[in-house]
CSV table of N, CA and C in Angstrom, one decimal:
chain,number,residue,atom,x,y,z
A,1,MET,N,-174.1,-130.6,-130.5
A,1,MET,CA,-175.0,-131.3,-129.6
A,1,MET,C,-174.9,-130.6,-128.3
A,2,GLN,N,-176.0,-130.2,-127.7
A,2,GLN,CA,-176.0,-129.4,-126.5
A,2,GLN,C,-175.4,-130.1,-125.3
A,3,SER,N,-175.6,-131.5,-125.2
A,3,SER,CA,-175.1,-132.2,-124.1
A,3,SER,C,-173.6,-132.2,-124.1
A,4,PHE,N,-173.0,-132.0,-125.3
A,4,PHE,CA,-171.5,-132.0,-125.4
A,4,PHE,C,-171.0,-130.8,-124.7
A,5,SER,N,-171.6,-129.7,-124.8
A,5,SER,CA,-171.1,-128.4,-124.2
A,5,SER,C,-171.7,-128.1,-122.8
A,6,GLU,N,-172.9,-128.5,-122.5
A,6,GLU,CA,-173.6,-128.2,-121.3
A,6,GLU,C,-173.7,-129.4,-120.3
A,7,GLY,N,-173.5,-130.6,-120.8
A,7,GLY,CA,-173.6,-131.8,-120.0
A,7,GLY,C,-175.0,-132.4,-120.1
A,8,ALA,N,-175.0,-133.7,-119.9
A,8,ALA,CA,-176.2,-134.5,-120.1
A,8,ALA,C,-177.4,-134.0,-119.2
A,9,ALA,N,-177.1,-133.7,-117.9
A,9,ALA,CA,-178.2,-133.3,-117.0
A,9,ALA,C,-178.9,-132.0,-117.5
A,10,ALA,N,-178.2,-131.1,-118.0
A,10,ALA,CA,-178.8,-129.8,-118.5
A,10,ALA,C,-179.8,-130.1,-119.6
A,11,VAL,N,-179.5,-131.0,-120.5
A,11,VAL,CA,-180.3,-131.3,-121.6
A,11,VAL,C,-181.5,-132.2,-121.3
A,12,PHE,N,-181.3,-133.2,-120.4
A,12,PHE,CA,-182.3,-134.2,-120.0
A,12,PHE,C,-183.5,-133.6,-119.4
A,13,GLY,N,-183.3,-132.6,-118.6
A,13,GLY,CA,-184.5,-131.9,-118.0
A,13,GLY,C,-184.6,-132.1,-116.5
A,14,PRO,N,-185.8,-131.8,-116.0
A,14,PRO,CA,-186.0,-131.8,-114.5
A,14,PRO,C,-185.9,-133.1,-113.8
A,15,ASP,N,-186.0,-134.2,-114.6
A,15,ASP,CA,-185.8,-135.6,-113.9
A,15,ASP,C,-184.4,-136.0,-114.0
A,16,ALA,N,-183.4,-135.2,-114.3
A,16,ALA,CA,-182.0,-135.6,-114.4
A,16,ALA,C,-181.5,-136.3,-113.2
A,17,GLY,N,-181.9,-135.7,-112.0
A,17,GLY,CA,-181.4,-136.3,-110.7
A,17,GLY,C,-182.0,-137.7,-110.5
A,18,LYS,N,-183.3,-137.9,-110.9
A,18,LYS,CA,-183.9,-139.2,-110.7
A,18,LYS,C,-183.2,-140.3,-111.5
A,19,TYR,N,-182.6,-139.9,-112.6
A,19,TYR,CA,-181.9,-140.9,-113.4
A,19,TYR,C,-180.4,-140.9,-113.2
A,20,GLY,N,-179.9,-140.1,-112.2
A,20,GLY,CA,-178.5,-140.2,-111.9
A,20,GLY,C,-177.6,-139.3,-112.7
A,21,LEU,N,-178.2,-138.4,-113.5
A,21,LEU,CA,-177.3,-137.6,-114.4
A,21,LEU,C,-176.7,-136.4,-113.6
A,22,THR,N,-177.2,-136.1,-112.5
A,22,THR,CA,-176.6,-134.9,-111.7
A,22,THR,C,-175.3,-135.4,-110.9
A,23,SER,N,-175.1,-136.6,-110.9
A,23,SER,CA,-173.8,-137.1,-110.2
A,23,SER,C,-172.7,-137.2,-111.3
A,24,GLN,N,-171.6,-136.7,-110.9
A,24,GLN,CA,-170.4,-136.7,-111.7
A,24,GLN,C,-169.8,-138.1,-111.7
A,25,LEU,N,-169.2,-138.5,-112.9
A,25,LEU,CA,-168.5,-139.7,-112.9
A,25,LEU,C,-167.2,-139.6,-112.1
A,26,ASN,N,-166.7,-140.7,-111.5
A,26,ASN,CA,-165.4,-140.6,-110.8
A,26,ASN,C,-164.3,-140.5,-111.9
A,27,GLU,N,-163.2,-139.9,-111.6
A,27,GLU,CA,-162.1,-139.6,-112.5
A,27,GLU,C,-161.7,-140.9,-113.3
A,28,THR,N,-161.5,-142.0,-112.6
A,28,THR,CA,-161.1,-143.2,-113.2
A,28,THR,C,-162.1,-143.7,-114.3
A,29,GLU,N,-163.4,-143.7,-114.0
A,29,GLU,CA,-164.4,-144.1,-115.0
A,29,GLU,C,-164.4,-143.1,-116.1
A,30,LEU,N,-164.3,-141.8,-115.8
A,30,LEU,CA,-164.3,-140.8,-116.9
A,30,LEU,C,-163.2,-141.0,-117.9
A,31,GLN,N,-162.0,-141.2,-117.3
A,31,GLN,CA,-160.8,-141.4,-118.2
A,31,GLN,C,-160.9,-142.6,-119.0
A,32,THR,N,-161.4,-143.7,-118.4
A,32,THR,CA,-161.6,-145.0,-119.1
A,32,THR,C,-162.6,-144.8,-120.3
A,33,ARG,N,-163.7,-144.1,-120.0
A,33,ARG,CA,-164.7,-143.9,-121.0
A,33,ARG,C,-164.2,-143.0,-122.1
A,34,MET,N,-163.5,-142.0,-121.7
A,34,MET,CA,-162.9,-141.1,-122.7
A,34,MET,C,-161.9,-141.8,-123.7
A,35,THR,N,-161.1,-142.7,-123.1
A,35,THR,CA,-160.2,-143.5,-123.9
A,35,THR,C,-161.0,-144.4,-124.9
A,36,LEU,N,-162.0,-145.1,-124.4
A,36,LEU,CA,-162.8,-145.9,-125.2
A,36,LEU,C,-163.5,-145.1,-126.4
A,37,GLN,N,-164.0,-144.0,-126.0
A,37,GLN,CA,-164.6,-143.1,-127.1
A,37,GLN,C,-163.6,-142.7,-128.1
A,38,PHE,N,-162.4,-142.4,-127.7
A,38,PHE,CA,-161.3,-142.0,-128.6
A,38,PHE,C,-161.0,-143.1,-129.6
A,39,LYS,N,-160.9,-144.3,-129.0
A,39,LYS,CA,-160.6,-145.5,-129.9
A,39,LYS,C,-161.8,-145.8,-130.8
A,40,ALA,N,-163.0,-145.7,-130.3
A,40,ALA,CA,-164.2,-145.9,-131.1
A,40,ALA,C,-164.4,-145.0,-132.2
A,41,HIS,N,-163.8,-143.8,-132.1
A,41,HIS,CA,-163.9,-142.8,-133.1
A,41,HIS,C,-162.6,-142.7,-133.9
A,42,CYS,N,-161.9,-143.8,-134.0
A,42,CYS,CA,-160.7,-144.0,-134.9
A,42,CYS,C,-159.6,-143.0,-134.5
A,43,GLU,N,-159.6,-142.5,-133.3
A,43,GLU,CA,-158.6,-141.6,-132.8
A,43,GLU,C,-158.5,-140.4,-133.7
A,44,ALA,N,-159.6,-140.1,-134.4
A,44,ALA,CA,-159.6,-139.0,-135.4
A,44,ALA,C,-160.1,-137.7,-134.8
A,45,MET,N,-160.6,-137.7,-133.6
A,45,MET,CA,-161.0,-136.5,-132.9
A,45,MET,C,-160.1,-136.2,-131.8
A,46,PRO,N,-159.9,-134.9,-131.5
A,46,PRO,CA,-159.0,-134.6,-130.4
A,46,PRO,C,-159.5,-135.2,-129.1
A,47,MET,N,-158.5,-135.7,-128.3
A,47,MET,CA,-158.9,-136.3,-127.0
A,47,MET,C,-159.6,-135.4,-126.1
A,48,ASP,N,-159.4,-134.1,-126.2
A,48,ASP,CA,-160.1,-133.1,-125.3
A,48,ASP,C,-161.6,-133.0,-125.6
A,49,MET,N,-162.0,-133.6,-126.7
A,49,MET,CA,-163.4,-133.6,-127.1
A,49,MET,C,-164.2,-134.8,-126.5
A,50,MET,N,-163.4,-135.8,-126.0
A,50,MET,CA,-164.0,-137.0,-125.5
A,50,MET,C,-164.9,-136.9,-124.3
A,51,GLY,N,-164.7,-135.9,-123.5
A,51,GLY,CA,-165.5,-135.6,-122.3
A,51,GLY,C,-166.9,-135.3,-122.8
A,52,GLY,N,-167.1,-134.6,-123.8
A,52,GLY,CA,-168.3,-134.3,-124.4
A,52,GLY,C,-169.0,-135.5,-125.0
A,53,MET,N,-168.2,-136.4,-125.6
A,53,MET,CA,-168.7,-137.6,-126.2
A,53,MET,C,-169.3,-138.5,-125.1
A,54,VAL,N,-168.6,-138.5,-123.9
A,54,VAL,CA,-169.1,-139.3,-122.8
A,54,VAL,C,-170.4,-138.7,-122.3
A,55,GLU,N,-170.5,-137.4,-122.2
A,55,GLU,CA,-171.8,-136.8,-121.8
A,55,GLU,C,-172.9,-137.1,-122.8
A,56,ALA,N,-172.6,-137.1,-124.1
A,56,ALA,CA,-173.6,-137.5,-125.1
A,56,ALA,C,-174.0,-138.9,-124.9
A,57,GLN,N,-173.1,-139.8,-124.6
A,57,GLN,CA,-173.5,-141.2,-124.3
A,57,GLN,C,-174.3,-141.4,-123.1
A,58,ARG,N,-174.0,-140.6,-122.0
A,58,ARG,CA,-174.7,-140.7,-120.8
A,58,ARG,C,-176.2,-140.2,-121.1
A,59,LEU,N,-176.3,-139.1,-121.9
A,59,LEU,CA,-177.6,-138.6,-122.2
A,59,LEU,C,-178.4,-139.7,-122.9
A,60,LYS,N,-177.8,-140.3,-123.9
A,60,LYS,CA,-178.5,-141.4,-124.7
A,60,LYS,C,-179.0,-142.5,-123.7
A,61,ASP,N,-178.1,-142.9,-122.8
A,61,ASP,CA,-178.4,-144.0,-121.9
A,61,ASP,C,-179.6,-143.6,-121.0
A,62,ALA,N,-179.6,-142.4,-120.5
A,62,ALA,CA,-180.7,-141.9,-119.6
A,62,ALA,C,-182.0,-141.8,-120.4
A,63,VAL,N,-181.9,-141.4,-121.7
A,63,VAL,CA,-183.1,-141.3,-122.5
A,63,VAL,C,-183.7,-142.7,-122.8
A,64,PHE,N,-182.8,-143.6,-123.1
A,64,PHE,CA,-183.2,-145.0,-123.2
A,64,PHE,C,-183.9,-145.5,-122.0
A,65,ALA,N,-183.4,-145.2,-120.8
A,65,ALA,CA,-184.0,-145.6,-119.5
A,65,ALA,C,-185.3,-145.0,-119.4
A,66,ARG,N,-185.5,-143.7,-119.7
A,66,ARG,CA,-186.7,-143.0,-119.5
A,66,ARG,C,-187.8,-143.6,-120.4
A,67,VAL,N,-187.4,-144.0,-121.6
A,67,VAL,CA,-188.3,-144.6,-122.6
A,67,VAL,C,-188.8,-146.0,-122.1
A,68,VAL,N,-187.9,-146.7,-121.5
A,68,VAL,CA,-188.2,-148.0,-120.9
A,68,VAL,C,-189.2,-147.8,-119.8
A,69,VAL,N,-189.0,-146.9,-118.9
A,69,VAL,CA,-189.9,-146.6,-117.8
A,69,VAL,C,-191.3,-146.3,-118.3
A,70,LYS,N,-191.3,-145.4,-119.3
A,70,LYS,CA,-192.6,-145.0,-119.9
A,70,LYS,C,-193.3,-146.2,-120.5
A,71,ALA,N,-192.6,-147.0,-121.2
A,71,ALA,CA,-193.2,-148.2,-121.8
A,71,ALA,C,-193.7,-149.2,-120.8
A,72,LEU,N,-193.0,-149.3,-119.7
A,72,LEU,CA,-193.5,-150.2,-118.6
A,72,LEU,C,-194.8,-149.6,-118.0
A,73,GLU,N,-194.8,-148.3,-117.8
A,73,GLU,CA,-196.0,-147.7,-117.3
A,73,GLU,C,-197.2,-147.8,-118.2
A,74,THR,N,-196.9,-147.7,-119.5
A,74,THR,CA,-198.0,-147.7,-120.5
A,74,THR,C,-198.4,-149.1,-120.9
A,75,HIS,N,-197.5,-150.1,-121.0
A,75,HIS,CA,-197.8,-151.4,-121.6
A,75,HIS,C,-197.5,-152.5,-120.6
A,76,GLY,N,-196.8,-152.3,-119.5
A,76,GLY,CA,-196.5,-153.3,-118.6
A,76,GLY,C,-195.2,-154.1,-119.1
A,77,SER,N,-194.9,-155.1,-118.3
A,77,SER,CA,-193.7,-155.9,-118.6
A,77,SER,C,-194.1,-157.1,-119.5
A,78,PRO,N,-193.1,-157.6,-120.3
A,78,PRO,CA,-191.7,-157.2,-120.4
A,78,PRO,C,-191.6,-156.1,-121.4
A,79,VAL,N,-190.4,-155.4,-121.3
A,79,VAL,CA,-190.0,-154.4,-122.3
A,79,VAL,C,-188.6,-154.8,-122.7
A,80,VAL,N,-188.4,-154.7,-124.0
A,80,VAL,CA,-187.1,-155.1,-124.6
A,80,VAL,C,-186.6,-153.9,-125.3
A,81,LEU,N,-185.3,-153.5,-125.0
A,81,LEU,CA,-184.6,-152.5,-125.7
A,81,LEU,C,-183.4,-153.1,-126.4
A,82,ILE,N,-183.4,-152.9,-127.7
A,82,ILE,CA,-182.3,-153.4,-128.5
A,82,ILE,C,-181.3,-152.3,-128.8
A,83,THR,N,-180.1,-152.5,-128.3
A,83,THR,CA,-179.1,-151.4,-128.5
A,83,THR,C,-177.7,-152.1,-128.6
A,84,GLY,N,-176.7,-151.3,-128.8
A,84,GLY,CA,-175.3,-151.8,-128.9
A,84,GLY,C,-174.7,-152.1,-127.5
A,85,ASN,N,-173.6,-152.8,-127.5
A,85,ASN,CA,-173.0,-153.2,-126.3
A,85,ASN,C,-172.7,-152.1,-125.3
A,86,GLY,N,-172.2,-151.0,-125.9
A,86,GLY,CA,-171.9,-149.8,-125.0
A,86,GLY,C,-173.0,-149.3,-124.2
A,87,HIS,N,-174.2,-149.3,-124.8
A,87,HIS,CA,-175.4,-148.8,-124.1
A,87,HIS,C,-176.0,-149.9,-123.2
A,88,ALA,N,-175.7,-151.2,-123.5
A,88,ALA,CA,-176.3,-152.3,-122.7
A,88,ALA,C,-175.4,-152.7,-121.5
A,89,ARG,N,-174.3,-152.1,-121.3
A,89,ARG,CA,-173.4,-152.4,-120.2
A,89,ARG,C,-174.1,-152.2,-118.9
A,90,MET,N,-174.0,-153.1,-118.0
A,90,MET,CA,-174.6,-153.0,-116.7
A,90,MET,C,-173.7,-152.2,-115.7
A,91,ASP,N,-172.5,-152.0,-116.1
A,91,ASP,CA,-171.6,-151.2,-115.2
A,91,ASP,C,-171.6,-149.7,-115.5
A,92,TRP,N,-172.1,-149.3,-116.7
A,92,TRP,CA,-172.2,-147.8,-116.9
A,92,TRP,C,-173.2,-147.5,-118.0
A,93,GLY,N,-173.8,-148.4,-118.6
A,93,GLY,CA,-174.8,-148.1,-119.7
A,93,GLY,C,-176.2,-147.8,-119.2
A,94,MET,N,-177.1,-148.0,-120.1
A,94,MET,CA,-178.5,-147.7,-119.8
A,94,MET,C,-179.0,-148.4,-118.5
A,95,PRO,N,-178.7,-149.7,-118.2
A,95,PRO,CA,-179.2,-150.3,-117.0
A,95,PRO,C,-178.9,-149.5,-115.7
A,96,VAL,N,-177.8,-148.8,-115.7
A,96,VAL,CA,-177.4,-148.0,-114.5
A,96,VAL,C,-178.4,-146.9,-114.3
A,97,TYR,N,-178.8,-146.2,-115.3
A,97,TYR,CA,-179.8,-145.1,-115.2
A,97,TYR,C,-181.2,-145.6,-115.0
A,98,LEU,N,-181.5,-146.8,-115.5
A,98,LEU,CA,-182.8,-147.4,-115.2
A,98,LEU,C,-182.9,-147.8,-113.8
A,99,GLU,N,-181.8,-148.4,-113.2
A,99,GLU,CA,-181.8,-148.8,-111.8
A,99,GLU,C,-182.0,-147.6,-110.9
A,100,LYS,N,-181.4,-146.4,-111.3
A,100,LYS,CA,-181.5,-145.2,-110.5
A,100,LYS,C,-183.0,-144.8,-110.5
A,101,ALA,N,-183.6,-144.8,-111.6
A,101,ALA,CA,-185.0,-144.4,-111.8
A,101,ALA,C,-186.0,-145.3,-111.0
A,102,ASP,N,-185.7,-146.6,-111.1
A,102,ASP,CA,-186.6,-147.6,-110.4
A,102,ASP,C,-185.8,-148.8,-110.0
A,103,PRO,N,-185.3,-148.7,-108.7
A,103,PRO,CA,-184.4,-149.8,-108.2
A,103,PRO,C,-185.1,-151.2,-108.2
A,104,LYS,N,-186.4,-151.2,-108.2
A,104,LYS,CA,-187.2,-152.5,-108.1
A,104,LYS,C,-187.2,-153.3,-109.5
A,105,LEU,N,-186.9,-152.6,-110.5
A,105,LEU,CA,-186.9,-153.3,-111.8
A,105,LEU,C,-185.9,-154.4,-112.0
A,106,ARG,N,-186.3,-155.4,-112.6
A,106,ARG,CA,-185.3,-156.5,-112.9
A,106,ARG,C,-184.8,-156.3,-114.4
A,107,VAL,N,-183.5,-156.2,-114.5
A,107,VAL,CA,-182.9,-156.0,-115.8
A,107,VAL,C,-182.0,-157.2,-116.2
A,108,HIS,N,-182.2,-157.6,-117.5
A,108,HIS,CA,-181.3,-158.7,-118.0
A,108,HIS,C,-180.7,-158.1,-119.3
A,109,SER,N,-179.4,-158.0,-119.2
A,109,SER,CA,-178.7,-157.3,-120.3
A,109,SER,C,-177.8,-158.4,-121.1
A,110,ILE,N,-177.9,-158.4,-122.4
A,110,ILE,CA,-177.2,-159.3,-123.2
A,110,ILE,C,-176.2,-158.6,-124.0
A,111,GLY,N,-174.9,-159.0,-123.9
A,111,GLY,CA,-173.8,-158.5,-124.7
A,111,GLY,C,-173.6,-159.4,-125.9
A,112,GLN,N,-173.1,-158.8,-127.0
A,112,GLN,CA,-172.9,-159.6,-128.2
A,112,GLN,C,-171.4,-159.6,-128.4
A,113,GLY,N,-170.8,-160.8,-128.5
A,113,GLY,CA,-169.4,-161.0,-128.8
A,113,GLY,C,-169.2,-161.7,-130.1
A,114,GLU,N,-168.0,-161.6,-130.7
A,114,GLU,CA,-167.7,-162.2,-131.9
A,114,GLU,C,-166.7,-163.3,-131.7
A,115,ASP,N,-166.9,-164.4,-132.3
A,115,ASP,CA,-166.1,-165.6,-132.2
A,115,ASP,C,-166.0,-165.9,-130.7
A,116,ASP,N,-164.8,-165.9,-130.1
A,116,ASP,CA,-164.6,-166.1,-128.7
A,116,ASP,C,-164.2,-164.9,-127.9
A,117,SER,N,-164.4,-163.7,-128.6
A,117,SER,CA,-164.0,-162.5,-128.0
A,117,SER,C,-165.2,-161.8,-127.3
A,118,ALA,N,-165.2,-161.7,-126.0
A,118,ALA,CA,-166.3,-161.1,-125.2
A,118,ALA,C,-166.3,-159.6,-125.3
A,119,PRO,N,-167.4,-158.9,-125.3
A,119,PRO,CA,-167.4,-157.5,-125.4
A,119,PRO,C,-166.9,-156.9,-124.0
A,120,GLN,N,-166.4,-155.7,-124.0
A,120,GLN,CA,-166.0,-155.0,-122.8
A,120,GLN,C,-167.2,-154.7,-122.0
A,121,GLY,N,-167.1,-154.8,-120.7
A,121,GLY,CA,-168.2,-154.4,-119.8
A,121,GLY,C,-168.8,-155.6,-119.1
A,122,VAL,N,-169.9,-155.3,-118.3
A,122,VAL,CA,-170.6,-156.3,-117.5
A,122,VAL,C,-172.0,-156.5,-118.1
A,123,PHE,N,-172.3,-157.7,-118.3
A,123,PHE,CA,-173.6,-158.1,-118.9
A,123,PHE,C,-174.2,-159.2,-118.1
A,124,SER,N,-175.5,-159.4,-118.1
A,124,SER,CA,-176.1,-160.6,-117.5
A,124,SER,C,-175.7,-161.8,-118.2
A,125,GLN,N,-175.6,-161.7,-119.5
A,125,GLN,CA,-175.3,-162.8,-120.4
A,125,GLN,C,-174.5,-162.3,-121.6
A,126,VAL,N,-173.7,-163.1,-122.1
A,126,VAL,CA,-173.0,-162.8,-123.4
A,126,VAL,C,-173.2,-163.9,-124.4
A,127,VAL,N,-173.6,-163.5,-125.6
A,127,VAL,CA,-173.8,-164.5,-126.7
A,127,VAL,C,-172.8,-164.2,-127.7
A,128,PHE,N,-172.4,-165.2,-128.5
A,128,PHE,CA,-171.4,-165.1,-129.5
A,128,PHE,C,-171.9,-165.5,-130.8
A,129,SER,N,-171.4,-164.8,-131.8
A,129,SER,CA,-171.7,-165.2,-133.2
A,129,SER,C,-170.4,-165.1,-134.0
A,130,PRO,N,-170.3,-165.6,-135.2
A,130,PRO,CA,-169.1,-165.5,-136.0
A,130,PRO,C,-168.7,-164.1,-136.2
A,131,GLN,N,-167.5,-163.8,-136.3
A,131,GLN,CA,-167.0,-162.4,-136.6
A,131,GLN,C,-167.6,-161.9,-137.9
A,132,ALA,N,-168.1,-160.7,-137.9
A,132,ALA,CA,-168.6,-160.1,-139.1
A,132,ALA,C,-167.5,-159.9,-140.1
A,133,VAL,N,-167.9,-160.1,-141.4
A,133,VAL,CA,-166.9,-159.9,-142.5
A,133,VAL,C,-166.8,-158.4,-142.7
A,134,ARG,N,-165.7,-157.8,-142.6
A,134,ARG,CA,-165.4,-156.4,-142.9
A,134,ARG,C,-164.5,-156.3,-144.0
A,135,ASP,N,-164.9,-155.5,-145.0
A,135,ASP,CA,-164.1,-155.4,-146.3
A,135,ASP,C,-162.9,-154.6,-146.0
A,136,ALA,N,-162.9,-153.6,-145.2
A,136,ALA,CA,-161.8,-152.8,-144.9
A,136,ALA,C,-161.8,-152.2,-143.5
A,137,ASP,N,-160.7,-151.7,-143.1
A,137,ASP,CA,-160.6,-151.1,-141.8
A,137,ASP,C,-161.4,-149.8,-141.8
A,138,PRO,N,-162.5,-149.7,-141.0
A,138,PRO,CA,-163.3,-148.5,-141.0
A,138,PRO,C,-162.5,-147.2,-140.6
A,139,CYS,N,-161.4,-147.3,-140.0
A,139,CYS,CA,-160.6,-146.2,-139.6
A,139,CYS,C,-159.6,-145.7,-140.6
A,140,ALA,N,-159.4,-146.5,-141.7
A,140,ALA,CA,-158.4,-146.2,-142.7
A,140,ALA,C,-158.7,-144.9,-143.4
A,141,ALA,N,-159.9,-144.5,-143.5
A,141,ALA,CA,-160.3,-143.2,-144.2
A,141,ALA,C,-159.8,-142.0,-143.4
A,142,PHE,N,-159.5,-142.2,-142.1
A,142,PHE,CA,-159.1,-141.1,-141.2
A,142,PHE,C,-157.6,-141.0,-141.1
A,143,GLN,N,-156.9,-141.9,-141.6
A,143,GLN,CA,-155.4,-141.9,-141.4
A,143,GLN,C,-154.7,-141.2,-142.5
């Protein structure tokens, strides 16, 4: 993946600045995100690859934001984007890039929790459902 080696801004194109991709993450956020990516990938990839994984996620979030902006321009409001919690986070997911592109937009982000366990991150609202039944530890194959 090109964003992995060259960074999200290089792949996104000429509007990268408009969506905030030309700004570097502060070191604390970068390290936190790298640790979360490491855990999300079953600690099966080398930690030094996680910076590239963070760049890939930033690219996805900015692309989601660009698609939402285009949908608003084409169809008007409301626009609904259904994605996972990591991309829906208002502290560093797609809403951050959407706000950079158009600060006037109103965003409502819903996080999905299981049982009484809230997802990590900041959301406008969190809804809960029963914990999903998982047959086996998905990381067991990597151990």
